[in-house]
PDB file of C-alpha atoms in Angstrom:
ATOM      1  CA  MET G 366     -30.342 -67.442 117.948  1.00  0.00           C
ATOM      2  CA  ILE G 367     -27.966 -67.399 120.924  1.00  0.00           C
ATOM      3  CA  LYS G 368     -28.862 -63.775 121.583  1.00  0.00           C
ATOM      4  CA  LEU G 369     -32.609 -64.500 121.629  1.00  0.00           C
ATOM      5  CA  ILE G 370     -32.262 -67.552 123.888  1.00  0.00           C
ATOM      6  CA  HIS G 371     -30.032 -65.483 126.187  1.00  0.00           C
ATOM      7  CA  GLU G 372     -32.531 -62.614 126.332  1.00  0.00           C
ATOM      8  CA  HIS G 373     -35.701 -64.703 126.772  1.00  0.00           C
ATOM      9  CA  ARG G 374     -34.269 -67.771 128.536  1.00  0.00           C
ATOM     10  CA  SER G 375     -36.422 -69.886 126.224  1.00  0.00           C
ATOM     11  CA  VAL G 376     -35.851 -72.012 123.123  1.00  0.00           C
ATOM     12  CA  THR G 377     -39.581 -71.847 122.349  1.00  0.00           C
ATOM     13  CA  GLU G 378     -39.665 -68.031 122.398  1.00  0.00           C
ATOM     14  CA  ALA G 379     -36.468 -67.799 120.341  1.00  0.00           C
ATOM     15  CA  ALA G 380     -38.018 -70.073 117.708  1.00  0.00           C
ATOM     16  CA  ARG G 381     -41.184 -67.952 117.623  1.00  0.00           C
ATOM     17  CA  LEU G 382     -39.227 -64.737 117.119  1.00  0.00           C
ATOM     18  CA  LEU G 383     -37.047 -66.324 114.429  1.00  0.00           C
ATOM     19  CA  GLY G 384     -40.097 -67.697 112.612  1.00  0.00           C
ATOM     20  CA  VAL G 385     -38.858 -71.310 112.716  1.00  0.00           C
ATOM     21  CA  THR G 386     -39.851 -74.469 114.564  1.00  0.00           C
ATOM     22  CA  GLN G 387     -38.676 -75.258 118.080  1.00  0.00           C
ATOM     23  CA  SER G 388     -36.982 -78.441 116.855  1.00  0.00           C
ATOM     24  CA  SER G 389     -35.000 -76.404 114.315  1.00  0.00           C
ATOM     25  CA  VAL G 390     -33.603 -74.179 117.082  1.00  0.00           C
ATOM     26  CA  SER G 391     -32.877 -77.240 119.245  1.00  0.00           C
ATOM     27  CA  HIS G 392     -30.918 -78.925 116.421  1.00  0.00           C
ATOM     28  CA  SER G 393     -28.959 -75.724 115.709  1.00  0.00           C
ATOM     29  CA  LEU G 394     -28.178 -75.360 119.398  1.00  0.00           C
ATOM     30  CA  ASP G 395     -26.896 -78.959 119.533  1.00  0.00           C
ATOM     31  CA  ARG G 396     -24.590 -78.292 116.567  1.00  0.00           C
ATOM     32  CA  LEU G 397     -23.193 -75.176 118.260  1.00  0.00           C
ATOM     33  CA  ARG G 398     -22.611 -77.132 121.471  1.00  0.00           C
ATOM     34  CA  ASN G 399     -20.553 -79.686 119.535  1.00  0.00           C
ATOM     35  CA  MET G 400     -18.641 -76.985 117.643  1.00  0.00           C
ATOM     36  CA  LEU G 401     -17.806 -74.946 120.746  1.00  0.00           C
ATOM     37  CA  GLY G 402     -17.419 -77.813 123.219  1.00  0.00           C
ATOM     38  CA  ASP G 403     -19.759 -76.195 125.733  1.00  0.00           C
ATOM     39  CA  PRO G 404     -23.417 -76.836 126.737  1.00  0.00           C
ATOM     40  CA  LEU G 405     -24.090 -73.067 126.274  1.00  0.00           C
ATOM     41  CA  PHE G 406     -27.482 -73.205 128.030  1.00  0.00           C
ATOM     42  CA  LEU G 407     -28.632 -75.413 130.890  1.00  0.00           C
ATOM     43  CA  LYS G 408     -32.242 -76.296 131.645  1.00  0.00           C
ATOM     44  CA  VAL G 409     -33.087 -74.984 135.134  1.00  0.00           C
ATOM     45  CA  GLY G 410     -36.787 -75.366 135.844  1.00  0.00           C
ATOM     46  CA  ARG G 411     -38.520 -73.799 132.853  1.00  0.00           C
ATOM     47  CA  ALA G 412     -35.651 -71.458 132.015  1.00  0.00           C
ATOM     48  CA  MET G 413     -32.575 -71.892 129.821  1.00  0.00           C
ATOM     49  CA  VAL G 414     -29.702 -70.510 131.912  1.00  0.00           C
ATOM     50  CA  PRO G 415     -26.575 -69.420 129.980  1.00  0.00           C
ATOM     51  CA  THR G 416     -23.180 -70.857 130.864  1.00  0.00           C
ATOM     52  CA  GLU G 417     -20.150 -68.700 131.587  1.00  0.00           C
ATOM     53  CA  ARG G 418     -18.976 -69.286 128.002  1.00  0.00           C
ATOM     54  CA  VAL G 419     -22.147 -67.686 126.638  1.00  0.00           C
ATOM     55  CA  GLU G 420     -21.894 -64.723 128.990  1.00  0.00           C
ATOM     56  CA  THR G 421     -18.350 -64.010 127.786  1.00  0.00           C
ATOM     57  CA  MET G 422     -19.480 -64.333 124.144  1.00  0.00           C
ATOM     58  CA  MET G 423     -22.403 -61.899 124.341  1.00  0.00           C
ATOM     59  CA  GLY G 424     -20.324 -58.748 123.797  1.00  0.00           C
ATOM     60  CA  ASP G 425     -18.772 -60.200 120.631  1.00  0.00           C
ATOM     61  CA  ILE G 426     -22.162 -61.486 119.426  1.00  0.00           C
ATOM     62  CA  ASP G 427     -23.637 -58.002 119.810  1.00  0.00           C
ATOM     63  CA  SER G 428     -20.735 -56.534 117.817  1.00  0.00           C
ATOM     64  CA  VAL G 429     -21.160 -59.084 115.031  1.00  0.00           C
ATOM     65  CA  LEU G 430     -24.918 -58.416 114.769  1.00  0.00           C
ATOM     66  CA  LYS G 431     -24.359 -54.657 114.689  1.00  0.00           C
ATOM     67  CA  GLY G 432     -21.768 -55.125 111.940  1.00  0.00           C
ATOM     68  CA  ILE G 433     -24.195 -57.192 109.871  1.00  0.00           C
ATOM     69  CA  GLU G 434     -26.877 -54.553 110.372  1.00  0.00           C
ATOM     70  CA  ALA G 435     -24.440 -51.852 109.226  1.00  0.00           C
ATOM     71  CA  LEU G 436     -23.644 -53.860 106.084  1.00  0.00           C
ATOM     72  CA  TYR G 437     -27.345 -54.185 105.352  1.00  0.00           C
ATOM     73  CA  SER G 438     -28.024 -50.465 105.874  1.00  0.00           C
ATOM     74  CA  GLN G 439     -25.246 -49.657 103.385  1.00  0.00           C
ATOM     75  CA  SER G 440     -26.963 -51.836 100.777  1.00  0.00           C
ATOM     76  CA  VAL G 441     -30.331 -50.042 101.004  1.00  0.00           C
ATOM     77  CA  PHE G 442     -31.085 -48.330  97.703  1.00  0.00           C
ATOM     78  CA  ASP G 443     -31.730 -44.579  97.907  1.00  0.00           C
ATOM     79  CA  PRO G 444     -33.408 -43.580  94.606  1.00  0.00           C
ATOM     80  CA  GLN G 445     -33.312 -39.843  95.315  1.00  0.00           C
ATOM     81  CA  ASN G 446     -29.522 -39.799  95.587  1.00  0.00           C
ATOM     82  CA  SER G 447     -28.622 -42.591  93.186  1.00  0.00           C
ATOM     83  CA  SER G 448     -27.100 -41.997  89.751  1.00  0.00           C
ATOM     84  CA  ASP G 449     -27.401 -45.611  88.590  1.00  0.00           C
ATOM     85  CA  ARG G 450     -28.223 -46.628  85.026  1.00  0.00           C
ATOM     86  CA  PHE G 451     -30.981 -49.241  84.671  1.00  0.00           C
ATOM     87  CA  SER G 452     -31.312 -51.363  81.545  1.00  0.00           C
ATOM     88  CA  ILE G 453     -34.130 -53.328  79.912  1.00  0.00           C
ATOM     89  CA  VAL G 454     -34.149 -55.662  76.922  1.00  0.00           C
ATOM     90  CA  CYS G 455     -37.533 -55.854  75.187  1.00  0.00           C
ATOM     91  CA  ASN G 456     -39.533 -55.949  71.953  1.00  0.00           C
ATOM     92  CA  ASP G 457     -41.197 -52.915  70.380  1.00  0.00           C
ATOM     93  CA  TYR G 458     -44.594 -53.912  71.856  1.00  0.00           C
ATOM     94  CA  GLU G 459     -43.336 -54.000  75.431  1.00  0.00           C
ATOM     95  CA  HIS G 460     -41.252 -50.892  74.782  1.00  0.00           C
ATOM     96  CA  ASP G 461     -44.133 -48.768  73.500  1.00  0.00           C
ATOM     97  CA  LEU G 462     -46.525 -50.103  76.116  1.00  0.00           C
ATOM     98  CA  LEU G 463     -44.365 -49.721  79.221  1.00  0.00           C
ATOM     99  CA  VAL G 464     -41.031 -47.975  78.730  1.00  0.00           C
ATOM    100  CA  PRO G 465     -42.313 -44.361  78.365  1.00  0.00           C
ATOM    101  CA  ALA G 466     -44.277 -44.723  81.615  1.00  0.00           C
ATOM    102  CA  ILE G 467     -41.341 -46.493  83.304  1.00  0.00           C
ATOM    103  CA  PHE G 468     -38.989 -43.685  82.303  1.00  0.00           C
ATOM    104  CA  GLU G 469     -41.434 -41.024  83.499  1.00  0.00           C
ATOM    105  CA  ARG G 470     -41.822 -42.755  86.886  1.00  0.00           C
ATOM    106  CA  LEU G 471     -38.043 -43.291  87.112  1.00  0.00           C
ATOM    107  CA  LYS G 472     -37.325 -39.567  86.647  1.00  0.00           C
ATOM    108  CA  GLN G 473     -39.930 -38.713  89.290  1.00  0.00           C
ATOM    109  CA  GLU G 474     -38.600 -41.086  91.947  1.00  0.00           C
ATOM    110  CA  ALA G 475     -34.910 -41.278  90.973  1.00  0.00           C
ATOM    111  CA  PRO G 476     -34.171 -37.982  89.164  1.00  0.00           C
ATOM    112  CA  HIS G 477     -30.432 -38.647  88.694  1.00  0.00           C
ATOM    113  CA  CYS G 478     -30.805 -42.169  87.274  1.00  0.00           C
ATOM    114  CA  SER G 479     -30.854 -43.066  83.579  1.00  0.00           C
ATOM    115  CA  LEU G 480     -32.447 -45.830  81.511  1.00  0.00           C
ATOM    116  CA  LYS G 481     -31.127 -47.792  78.523  1.00  0.00           C
ATOM    117  CA  THR G 482     -33.174 -50.227  76.424  1.00  0.00           C
ATOM    118  CA  TYR G 483     -32.043 -52.941  74.016  1.00  0.00           C
ATOM    119  CA  GLN G 484     -33.821 -54.916  71.295  1.00  0.00           C
ATOM    120  CA  LEU G 485     -34.924 -58.378  72.391  1.00  0.00           C
ATOM    121  CA  ASN G 486     -33.411 -59.994  69.294  1.00  0.00           C
ATOM    122  CA  MET G 487     -30.005 -58.354  69.630  1.00  0.00           C
ATOM    123  CA  ALA G 488     -26.822 -60.241  68.793  1.00  0.00           C
ATOM    124  CA  ILE G 489     -25.796 -60.834  72.418  1.00  0.00           C
ATOM    125  CA  ARG G 490     -27.261 -64.171  73.550  1.00  0.00           C
ATOM    126  CA  ASN G 491     -28.446 -64.783  77.111  1.00  0.00           C
ATOM    127  CA  PRO G 492     -28.035 -61.142  78.228  1.00  0.00           C
ATOM    128  CA  LEU G 493     -29.495 -61.828  81.685  1.00  0.00           C
ATOM    129  CA  GLU G 494     -27.135 -64.703  82.452  1.00  0.00           C
ATOM    130  CA  LYS G 495     -24.166 -62.590  81.326  1.00  0.00           C
ATOM    131  CA  GLY G 496     -25.246 -59.608  83.451  1.00  0.00           C
ATOM    132  CA  PHE G 497     -25.556 -57.455  80.342  1.00  0.00           C
ATOM    133  CA  THR G 498     -28.962 -56.051  81.358  1.00  0.00           C
ATOM    134  CA  ASP G 499     -31.081 -55.742  84.503  1.00  0.00           C
ATOM    135  CA  LEU G 500     -34.202 -57.454  83.216  1.00  0.00           C
ATOM    136  CA  GLU G 501     -36.181 -58.525  80.185  1.00  0.00           C
ATOM    137  CA  LEU G 502     -39.754 -57.752  79.152  1.00  0.00           C
ATOM    138  CA  CYS G 503     -41.024 -60.498  76.866  1.00  0.00           C
ATOM    139  CA  PRO G 504     -44.218 -62.113  75.521  1.00  0.00           C
ATOM    140  CA  SER G 505     -43.333 -65.644  76.627  1.00  0.00           C
ATOM    141  CA  ALA G 506     -41.766 -66.946  79.816  1.00  0.00           C
ATOM    142  CA  PRO G 507     -38.541 -68.994  79.475  1.00  0.00           C
ATOM    143  CA  GLN G 508     -39.203 -72.670  80.203  1.00  0.00           C
ATOM    144  CA  ASP G 509     -35.772 -74.270  80.411  1.00  0.00           C
ATOM    145  CA  SER G 510     -33.764 -72.125  82.828  1.00  0.00           C
ATOM    146  CA  THR G 511     -33.402 -72.558  86.581  1.00  0.00           C
ATOM    147  CA  ASP G 512     -31.385 -69.330  86.871  1.00  0.00           C
ATOM    148  CA  LEU G 513     -34.166 -66.967  85.764  1.00  0.00           C
ATOM    149  CA  VAL G 514     -37.074 -65.601  87.802  1.00  0.00           C
ATOM    150  CA  VAL G 515     -40.322 -64.865  85.941  1.00  0.00           C
ATOM    151  CA  SER G 516     -43.157 -62.544  86.952  1.00  0.00           C
ATOM    152  CA  LYS G 517     -46.285 -61.959  84.869  1.00  0.00           C
ATOM    153  CA  LEU G 518     -46.982 -58.260  84.362  1.00  0.00           C
ATOM    154  CA  CYS G 519     -50.285 -58.087  82.472  1.00  0.00           C
ATOM    155  CA  GLY G 520     -52.235 -59.342  79.472  1.00  0.00           C
ATOM    156  CA  ASP G 521     -54.058 -57.917  76.453  1.00  0.00           C
ATOM    157  CA  ARG G 522     -56.762 -58.945  73.980  1.00  0.00           C
ATOM    158  CA  MET G 523     -55.946 -59.570  70.331  1.00  0.00           C
ATOM    159  CA  LEU G 524     -57.439 -57.582  67.428  1.00  0.00           C
ATOM    160  CA  THR G 525     -57.110 -57.835  63.655  1.00  0.00           C
ATOM    161  CA  TYR G 526     -55.847 -54.618  61.997  1.00  0.00           C
ATOM    162  CA  TYR G 527     -56.276 -53.535  58.374  1.00  0.00           C
ATOM    163  CA  ASP G 528     -55.952 -50.437  56.186  1.00  0.00           C
ATOM    164  CA  PRO G 529     -59.500 -49.089  55.637  1.00  0.00           C
ATOM    165  CA  THR G 530     -58.383 -47.077  52.595  1.00  0.00           C
ATOM    166  CA  VAL G 531     -57.587 -50.339  50.762  1.00  0.00           C
ATOM    167  CA  ARG G 532     -59.961 -52.988  52.026  1.00  0.00           C
ATOM    168  CA  ASP G 533     -62.944 -53.710  54.245  1.00  0.00           C
ATOM    169  CA  ALA G 534     -62.833 -55.636  57.480  1.00  0.00           C
ATOM    170  CA  PRO G 535     -62.924 -59.449  57.180  1.00  0.00           C
ATOM    171  CA  GLU G 536     -66.572 -60.447  57.567  1.00  0.00           C
ATOM    172  CA  ASN G 537     -66.083 -64.000  58.827  1.00  0.00           C
ATOM    173  CA  LEU G 538     -63.507 -66.737  59.426  1.00  0.00           C
ATOM    174  CA  ALA G 539     -63.427 -67.775  55.755  1.00  0.00           C
ATOM    175  CA  ASP G 540     -62.703 -64.162  54.728  1.00  0.00           C
ATOM    176  CA  PHE G 541     -60.011 -63.978  57.434  1.00  0.00           C
ATOM    177  CA  CYS G 542     -58.286 -67.189  56.266  1.00  0.00           C
ATOM    178  CA  SER G 543     -58.332 -66.298  52.565  1.00  0.00           C
ATOM    179  CA  ALA G 544     -56.723 -62.871  53.138  1.00  0.00           C
ATOM    180  CA  GLU G 545     -52.972 -62.244  53.102  1.00  0.00           C
ATOM    181  CA  HIS G 546     -51.448 -61.832  56.558  1.00  0.00           C
ATOM    182  CA  ALA G 547     -48.415 -60.111  58.047  1.00  0.00           C
ATOM    183  CA  ILE G 548     -47.133 -61.682  61.271  1.00  0.00           C
ATOM    184  CA  LEU G 549     -44.463 -61.126  63.909  1.00  0.00           C
ATOM    185  CA  SER G 550     -41.685 -63.726  63.800  1.00  0.00           C
ATOM    186  CA  TRP G 551     -38.494 -62.607  65.520  1.00  0.00           C
ATOM    187  CA  ASP G 552     -37.069 -66.129  65.848  1.00  0.00           C
ATOM    188  CA  THR G 553     -37.362 -69.417  63.959  1.00  0.00           C
ATOM    189  CA  ASN G 554     -40.811 -70.239  65.384  1.00  0.00           C
ATOM    190  CA  GLU G 555     -43.446 -69.202  62.845  1.00  0.00           C
ATOM    191  CA  ASN G 556     -46.344 -71.091  64.442  1.00  0.00           C
ATOM    192  CA  THR G 557     -48.134 -68.281  66.280  1.00  0.00           C
ATOM    193  CA  SER G 558     -51.074 -68.524  68.677  1.00  0.00           C
ATOM    194  CA  VAL G 559     -53.373 -67.563  65.770  1.00  0.00           C
ATOM    195  CA  ASP G 560     -52.078 -70.420  63.611  1.00  0.00           C
ATOM    196  CA  LYS G 561     -52.486 -72.878  66.496  1.00  0.00           C
ATOM    197  CA  ALA G 562     -56.089 -71.749  67.056  1.00  0.00           C
ATOM    198  CA  LEU G 563     -56.820 -72.091  63.323  1.00  0.00           C
ATOM    199  CA  ALA G 564     -55.253 -75.569  63.233  1.00  0.00           C
ATOM    200  CA  GLU G 565     -57.612 -76.706  65.994  1.00  0.00           C
ATOM    201  CA  LEU G 566     -60.482 -75.735  63.675  1.00  0.00           C
ATOM    202  CA  GLY G 567     -58.883 -77.505  60.712  1.00  0.00           C
ATOM    203  CA  ARG G 568     -58.041 -74.148  59.112  1.00  0.00           C
ATOM    204  CA  SER G 569     -54.948 -72.247  58.029  1.00  0.00           C
ATOM    205  CA  ARG G 570     -54.173 -68.761  56.734  1.00  0.00           C
ATOM    206  CA  ASN G 571     -52.085 -67.225  53.982  1.00  0.00           C
ATOM    207  CA  VAL G 572     -48.986 -65.657  55.591  1.00  0.00           C
ATOM    208  CA  SER G 573     -47.236 -63.369  53.105  1.00  0.00           C
ATOM    209  CA  TYR G 574     -44.942 -61.332  55.361  1.00  0.00           C
ATOM    210  CA  LEU G 575     -42.997 -62.230  58.504  1.00  0.00           C
ATOM    211  CA  GLY G 576     -41.478 -59.259  60.313  1.00  0.00           C
ATOM    212  CA  PRO G 577     -38.991 -59.024  63.218  1.00  0.00           C
ATOM    213  CA  ASN G 578     -41.242 -56.682  65.236  1.00  0.00           C
ATOM    214  CA  PHE G 579     -44.710 -55.155  65.278  1.00  0.00           C
ATOM    215  CA  SER G 580     -43.444 -51.899  63.770  1.00  0.00           C
ATOM    216  CA  SER G 581     -42.368 -53.667  60.600  1.00  0.00           C
ATOM    217  CA  VAL G 582     -45.694 -55.534  60.446  1.00  0.00           C
ATOM    218  CA  ALA G 583     -47.689 -52.292  60.769  1.00  0.00           C
ATOM    219  CA  MET G 584     -45.610 -50.597  58.067  1.00  0.00           C
ATOM    220  CA  VAL G 585     -46.205 -53.445  55.601  1.00  0.00           C
ATOM    221  CA  VAL G 586     -49.962 -53.549  56.260  1.00  0.00           C
ATOM    222  CA  ARG G 587     -50.382 -49.835  55.504  1.00  0.00           C
ATOM    223  CA  GLY G 588     -51.408 -49.314  51.895  1.00  0.00           C
ATOM    224  CA  THR G 589     -52.064 -53.022  51.270  1.00  0.00           C
ATOM    225  CA  ASN G 590     -54.987 -55.427  51.575  1.00  0.00           C
ATOM    226  CA  MET G 591     -53.167 -57.432  54.246  1.00  0.00           C
ATOM    227  CA  LEU G 592     -54.319 -58.240  57.791  1.00  0.00           C
ATOM    228  CA  ALA G 593     -52.290 -58.235  61.007  1.00  0.00           C
ATOM    229  CA  THR G 594     -53.468 -59.702  64.305  1.00  0.00           C
ATOM    230  CA  ALA G 595     -51.844 -57.981  67.283  1.00  0.00           C
ATOM    231  CA  PRO G 596     -52.561 -56.765  70.855  1.00  0.00           C
ATOM    232  CA  SER G 597     -55.236 -54.112  71.328  1.00  0.00           C
ATOM    233  CA  ARG G 598     -53.018 -51.615  73.150  1.00  0.00           C
ATOM    234  CA  LEU G 599     -50.981 -51.130  69.975  1.00  0.00           C
ATOM    235  CA  ALA G 600     -53.982 -49.354  68.402  1.00  0.00           C
ATOM    236  CA  ASP G 601     -52.800 -46.144  70.097  1.00  0.00           C
ATOM    237  CA  SER G 602     -49.172 -46.452  69.032  1.00  0.00           C
ATOM    238  CA  ILE G 603     -47.658 -48.754  66.399  1.00  0.00           C
ATOM    239  CA  PHE G 604     -50.966 -49.434  64.593  1.00  0.00           C
ATOM    240  CA  ARG G 605     -52.318 -45.888  64.945  1.00  0.00           C
ATOM    241  CA  GLY G 606     -54.343 -44.897  61.865  1.00  0.00           C
ATOM    242  CA  LEU G 607     -55.259 -48.457  60.928  1.00  0.00           C
ATOM    243  CA  ALA G 608     -58.761 -49.799  61.498  1.00  0.00           C
ATOM    244  CA  TRP G 609     -59.386 -52.932  63.525  1.00  0.00           C
ATOM    245  CA  VAL G 610     -62.013 -55.603  64.030  1.00  0.00           C
ATOM    246  CA  ASN G 611     -62.449 -58.396  66.558  1.00  0.00           C
ATOM    247  CA  THR G 612     -60.580 -61.448  65.267  1.00  0.00           C
ATOM    248  CA  PRO G 613     -63.175 -63.951  63.993  1.00  0.00           C
ATOM    249  CA  LEU G 614     -61.928 -66.851  66.139  1.00  0.00           C
ATOM    250  CA  GLU G 615     -61.446 -67.506  69.840  1.00  0.00           C
ATOM    251  CA  LEU G 616     -57.968 -66.463  70.968  1.00  0.00           C
ATOM    252  CA  ALA G 617     -56.419 -66.631  74.407  1.00  0.00           C
ATOM    253  CA  PRO G 618     -55.344 -63.220  75.774  1.00  0.00           C
ATOM    254  CA  SER G 619     -51.764 -62.295  75.008  1.00  0.00           C
ATOM    255  CA  GLU G 620     -49.481 -62.073  78.041  1.00  0.00           C
ATOM    256  CA  PHE G 621     -46.067 -60.694  78.741  1.00  0.00           C
ATOM    257  CA  PHE G 622     -43.599 -61.120  81.544  1.00  0.00           C
ATOM    258  CA  MET G 623     -40.736 -59.568  83.438  1.00  0.00           C
ATOM    259  CA  VAL G 624     -37.690 -61.837  83.726  1.00  0.00           C
ATOM    260  CA  TRP G 625     -34.508 -61.350  85.739  1.00  0.00           C
ATOM    261  CA  HIS G 626     -31.545 -63.409  86.904  1.00  0.00           C
ATOM    262  CA  ILE G 627     -31.730 -65.071  90.299  1.00  0.00           C
ATOM    263  CA  ARG G 628     -28.528 -63.328  91.391  1.00  0.00           C
ATOM    264  CA  ASN G 629     -30.525 -60.066  91.612  1.00  0.00           C
ATOM    265  CA  ARG G 630     -33.426 -61.466  93.636  1.00  0.00           C
ATOM    266  CA  HIS G 631     -32.354 -59.791  96.900  1.00  0.00           C
ATOM    267  CA  SER G 632     -30.587 -56.738  95.467  1.00  0.00           C
ATOM    268  CA  PRO G 633     -32.227 -53.605  97.007  1.00  0.00           C
ATOM    269  CA  ARG G 634     -31.544 -51.634  93.829  1.00  0.00           C
ATOM    270  CA  HIS G 635     -33.015 -54.325  91.598  1.00  0.00           C
ATOM    271  CA  LYS G 636     -36.017 -54.951  93.863  1.00  0.00           C
ATOM    272  CA  TRP G 637     -36.826 -51.233  93.787  1.00  0.00           C
ATOM    273  CA  PHE G 638     -36.708 -51.164  89.970  1.00  0.00           C
ATOM    274  CA  ARG G 639     -38.863 -54.296  89.679  1.00  0.00           C
ATOM    275  CA  GLU G 640     -41.492 -52.795  91.980  1.00  0.00           C
ATOM    276  CA  LEU G 641     -41.499 -49.602  89.904  1.00  0.00           C
ATOM    277  CA  ILE G 642     -42.211 -51.626  86.746  1.00  0.00           C
ATOM    278  CA  LYS G 643     -44.946 -53.657  88.483  1.00  0.00           C
ATOM    279  CA  THR G 644     -46.606 -50.410  89.588  1.00  0.00           C
ATOM    280  CA  VAL G 645     -46.543 -49.065  86.019  1.00  0.00           C
ATOM    281  CA  ALA G 646     -48.053 -52.330  84.714  1.00  0.00           C
ATOM    282  CA  ARG G 647     -50.828 -52.274  87.349  1.00  0.00           C
ATOM    283  CA  ASP G 648     -51.796 -48.755  86.252  1.00  0.00           C
ATOM    284  CA  LEU G 649     -52.325 -49.789  82.619  1.00  0.00           C
ATOM    285  CA  PRO G 650     -55.927 -49.632  81.348  1.00  0.00           C
ATOM    286  CA  GLN G 651     -57.601 -52.912  80.424  1.00  0.00           C
ATOM    287  CA  THR G 652     -57.446 -51.973  76.737  1.00  0.00           C
ATOM    288  CA  SER G 653     -56.185 -49.075  74.645  1.00  0.00           C
ATOM    289  CA  GLU G 654     -57.941 -45.705  74.591  1.00  0.00           C
ATOM    290  CA  ALA G 655     -58.658 -46.121  70.877  1.00  0.00           C
ATOM    291  CA  CYS G 656     -60.319 -49.481  71.508  1.00  0.00           C
ATOM    292  CA  GLN G 657     -62.313 -48.140  74.436  1.00  0.00           C
ATOM    293  CA  LYS G 658     -63.712 -45.357  72.249  1.00  0.00           C
ATOM    294  CA  ALA G 659     -64.433 -47.734  69.373  1.00  0.00           C
ATOM    295  CA  LEU G 660     -66.117 -50.291  71.622  1.00  0.00           C
ATOM    296  CA  MET G 661     -68.252 -47.524  73.141  1.00  0.00           C
ATOM    297  CA  ARG G 662     -69.185 -46.322  69.650  1.00  0.00           C
ATOM    298  CA  ILE G 663     -70.119 -49.864  68.575  1.00  0.00           C
ATOM    299  CA  LYS G 664     -72.229 -50.269  71.716  1.00  0.00           C
ATOM    300  CA  GLU G 665     -74.037 -46.984  71.064  1.00  0.00           C
ATOM    301  CA  GLU G 666     -74.623 -47.927  67.405  1.00  0.00           C
ATOM    302  CA  ASN G 667     -76.059 -51.305  68.408  1.00  0.00           C
ATOM    303  CA  GLU G 668     -78.323 -49.727  71.014  1.00  0.00           C
ATOM    304  CA  ALA G 669     -79.534 -47.144  68.462  1.00  0.00           C
ATOM    305  CA  LYS G 670     -80.226 -49.914  65.926  1.00  0.00           C
ATOM    306  CA  LEU G 671     -82.205 -51.920  68.475  1.00  0.00           C
ATOM    307  CA  GLU G 672     -84.216 -48.827  69.367  1.00  0.00           C
ATOM    308  CA  ALA G 673     -84.898 -48.051  65.691  1.00  0.00           C
ATOM    309  CA  ASP G 674     -85.938 -51.653  65.042  1.00  0.00           C
ATOM    310  CA  ALA G 675     -88.300 -51.551  67.993  1.00  0.00           C
ATOM    311  CA  LYS G 676     -89.944 -48.363  66.707  1.00  0.00           C
ATOM    312  CA  ALA G 677     -90.273 -49.745  63.169  1.00  0.00           C
ATOM    313  CA  LYS G 678     -91.809 -53.007  64.329  1.00  0.00           C
ATOM    314  CA  PRO G 679     -95.606 -53.025  63.590  1.00  0.00           C
ATOM    315  CA  GLN G 680     -97.808 -52.952  66.658  1.00  0.00           C
ATOM    316  CA  SER G 681     -99.876 -56.089  67.225  1.00  0.00           C
ATOM    317  CA  PRO G 682    -103.656 -55.496  66.835  1.00  0.00           C
ATOM    318  CA  ARG G 683    -105.538 -54.938  70.038  1.00  0.00           C
ATOM    319  CA  SER G 684    -107.804 -57.696  71.288  1.00  0.00           C
ATOM    320  CA  SER G 685    -111.567 -57.262  71.228  1.00  0.00           C
ATOM    321  CA  SER G 686    -111.631 -56.777  74.953  1.00  0.00           C
ATOM    322  CA  ASP G 687    -109.055 -53.965  74.583  1.00  0.00           C
ATOM    323  CA  ALA G 688    -111.204 -52.371  71.866  1.00  0.00           C
ATOM    324  CA  PHE G 689    -114.325 -52.681  74.002  1.00  0.00           C
ATOM    325  CA  ALA G 690    -112.527 -51.112  76.901  1.00  0.00           C
TER     326      ALA G 690
END
């Protein structure tokens, strides 16, 4: 602030360049005057003229600012020459959806860096607060912590999966509710978004299996008559080989988030890694490739059915005027 007032002879211009209000600079200047026992700048016409004390301080001020700039330049993260290890704690859904692409991008931009991932439900509690991992990818944002920063990455639509070699797709909500279900429950909360939506309709479902991750749910569904409701992008990975159908009730899109500790907010290394993950998430397709193909096939089948129905529909008899013509 002193340097800018000295250079421009103006409190107003110093405030503009600092991006603060003029009164803020004036108050700071008053505090410095009291601390140093010197008026520092005197109003002469429209200009702020520095005192002798300021003139003698300017060399030291320049040295201090250059030192701060040198400290900052040393903290800039250079991915090409870094050999850091980054770490993520996540569930199998977030892992399969994002981690392969994150690792691929990491090796492209930071070829000497490595990546380690941990299970979300591992024994170590509060891994972010303890500095055990860089960040967390999770399906729900923490609500009760002032030390964590949350950023939404993307969302997904929910589908109901089943084994077509054992059963047919549920035809309606009653069929859906009467079937046996496998669900994800990696903590003590067993009331999922599906159960909440059913409760609003005065319905419930028959939950027979509760697994710690989507992989366990998919394994149990295979070869059984059970249903599993899960994000669409898993059709290409964990639920590959199973058939799916649109869930016969209105469900909000699933979401997942990136969470990190506030201590890393301004870390150049951490900021670079967060931006890499955001870029990977932005490049994700709206739904899985398997779902895109299936939805296109369903659309084509519906269009073909409408066309066939139109051809089979009997033509209305012509009016007498048409016949005369």
